[in-house]
C-alpha positions as MATLAB code, in Angstrom:
seq = 'MLAKPGPRQLRARKAPPVTAENSSPELRQVVLDSTNARSLAEFYRQLLGFEYRPGHEPPAAGEPDPAGEDWLNLWDRAGHPRLAFQQVSVMPEVTWPNGPVHQQLHLDLAVRTKAELDAQHERTQELGARLIEDRSEDSEEPLRVYADPAGHPFCIYVSRA';
ca = [
      11.247  211.693   41.256;
      14.364  210.131   42.739;
      17.631  211.996   42.458;
      20.543  210.285   40.719;
      23.357  209.325   43.083;
      26.325  211.673   43.018;
      29.979  210.614   42.553;
      30.567  210.403   46.301;
      27.628  207.999   46.746;
      28.810  205.860   43.828;
      32.306  205.587   45.334;
      30.814  204.523   48.650;
      29.041  201.587   46.965;
      32.169  200.120   45.378;
      32.949  196.550   46.322;
      36.035  195.924   48.421;
      39.215  195.070   46.527;
      39.384  191.436   45.444;
      41.890  189.384   47.422;
      42.572  185.677   47.809;
      40.914  185.846   51.224;
      37.560  187.227   50.025;
      37.135  185.385   46.715;
      37.406  181.902   45.273;
      37.662  180.584   41.751;
      34.590  178.761   40.470;
      34.916  175.154   39.329;
      33.772  175.482   35.733;
      34.139  172.037   34.197;
      36.251  168.904   34.182;
      38.517  168.435   31.159;
      39.374  164.965   29.875;
      42.215  164.297   27.448;
      41.561  161.911   24.593;
      43.153  160.754   21.368;
      39.611  160.979   19.913;
      37.929  163.958   21.582;
      34.793  163.779   19.401;
      34.161  160.113   20.198;
      34.658  160.628   23.942;
      32.465  163.750   23.976;
      29.738  161.834   22.169;
      29.953  158.984   24.705;
      29.413  161.379   27.648;
      26.800  163.425   25.780;
      24.669  160.323   25.360;
      25.396  158.893   28.820;
      24.601  162.105   30.706;
      22.048  163.743   28.411;
      24.251  166.809   27.898;
      24.353  169.085   24.862;
      27.244  170.453   22.858;
      28.165  174.069   23.368;
      26.925  175.971   20.320;
      29.466  175.562   17.561;
      30.811  172.296   18.961;
      28.161  170.008   17.464;
      29.405  167.216   15.165;
      29.762  168.288   11.540;
      27.773  166.741    8.710;
      29.107  163.403    7.433;
      32.258  163.873    5.409;
      32.824  167.459    6.593;
      35.957  168.487    8.539;
      35.709  168.635   12.337;
      38.069  171.417   13.484;
      36.516  171.625   16.972;
      36.769  167.840   17.400;
      40.446  167.996   16.499;
      41.121  170.457   19.312;
      38.622  171.103   22.114;
      34.932  170.284   22.739;
      32.554  171.399   25.485;
      29.402  169.767   26.830;
      26.787  171.703   28.752;
      24.000  170.445   30.992;
      20.363  171.131   30.080;
      20.470  174.459   31.934;
      23.342  175.645   29.730;
      26.120  175.296   32.328;
      29.541  173.961   31.256;
      30.157  170.498   32.721;
      32.721  168.551   30.687;
      35.348  169.423   28.107;
      37.479  167.198   25.912;
      40.956  168.055   24.752;
      42.492  166.305   21.777;
      45.963  164.862   22.479;
      48.205  162.861   20.185;
      49.230  160.195   22.731;
      47.763  159.128   26.047;
      48.751  156.112   28.144;
      45.795  153.914   29.023;
      44.987  153.767   32.720;
      45.656  150.301   34.145;
      44.129  151.002   37.562;
      43.398  149.153   39.823;
      46.242  146.877   38.633;
      49.360  147.968   36.878;
      51.660  150.920   36.635;
      49.340  153.638   35.223;
      47.177  154.971   38.051;
      43.971  156.916   37.658;
      44.617  160.566   38.262;
      40.990  161.621   38.288;
      37.645  159.911   37.973;
      34.047  161.024   37.685;
      31.402  159.960   40.211;
      27.934  159.612   38.705;
      24.994  158.953   41.028;
      21.644  157.218   40.652;
      18.873  156.937   43.237;
      18.154  153.202   43.341;
      19.748  149.805   42.765;
      17.250  149.215   39.929;
      18.473  152.407   38.252;
      22.087  151.287   38.773;
      21.299  148.013   37.007;
      19.475  149.762   34.151;
      22.372  152.168   33.645;
      24.820  149.238   33.612;
      23.412  147.877   30.360;
      23.145  151.306   28.773;
      26.665  152.322   29.822;
      28.184  149.233   28.241;
      26.116  149.661   25.059;
      27.597  153.158   24.741;
      31.112  151.708   24.856;
      32.217  151.644   28.498;
      34.105  148.668   29.920;
      33.319  147.313   33.407;
      36.376  147.410   35.687;
      34.868  146.565   39.063;
      31.400  145.444   40.157;
      30.364  146.234   43.727;
      26.679  146.444   42.889;
      25.764  144.025   45.687;
      27.492  146.101   48.392;
      24.827  146.764   51.028;
      26.235  150.165   52.051;
      27.163  151.698   48.701;
      26.292  149.715   45.577;
      28.487  150.816   42.689;
      30.175  149.855   39.469;
      33.444  151.217   38.136;
      33.871  151.555   34.373;
      36.459  152.753   31.895;
      35.097  155.125   29.269;
      36.104  154.560   25.626;
      39.370  156.486   26.206;
      40.143  154.437   29.337;
      39.248  157.071   31.989;
      37.708  155.400   35.061;
      34.312  156.568   36.303;
      31.841  155.258   38.877;
      28.100  154.971   38.910;
      26.802  154.457   42.421;
      23.590  154.543   44.432;
      23.515  157.789   46.375;
      21.640  157.850   49.636;
      21.883  161.648   49.792;
];
């Protein structure tokens, strides 16, 4: 039978104190503001095949949506947080690449082939995205830039990696 470790042995196993030099914060999720958080969350849920965090699912028709009026989370299929949506009362629409309101963040979404890029183009627009720029014929990095229903830019590109 193995002996239980004594207090001295337990103290010796303690991890070193946490400092900025030996630890880093973990990127948990990207948060997007929206004047309609539920609608934007639903757009990305369908586009990316994510799931709502338990308790954040849409309510039954006609029922109140307290989560959708505040904050919603989407998780990937493995249950990891990926995107969150924060309800705001006012948000200026991004006018990038032209105009005074620049993008401050955008999402990069990757596909493996040009055929997949083209297939996702139709689906993305059917879900409510608007095409901003089409570089799908670029020989080095085919891509398309869209605005989601709230106006946030995002790219879908062919990744060679």
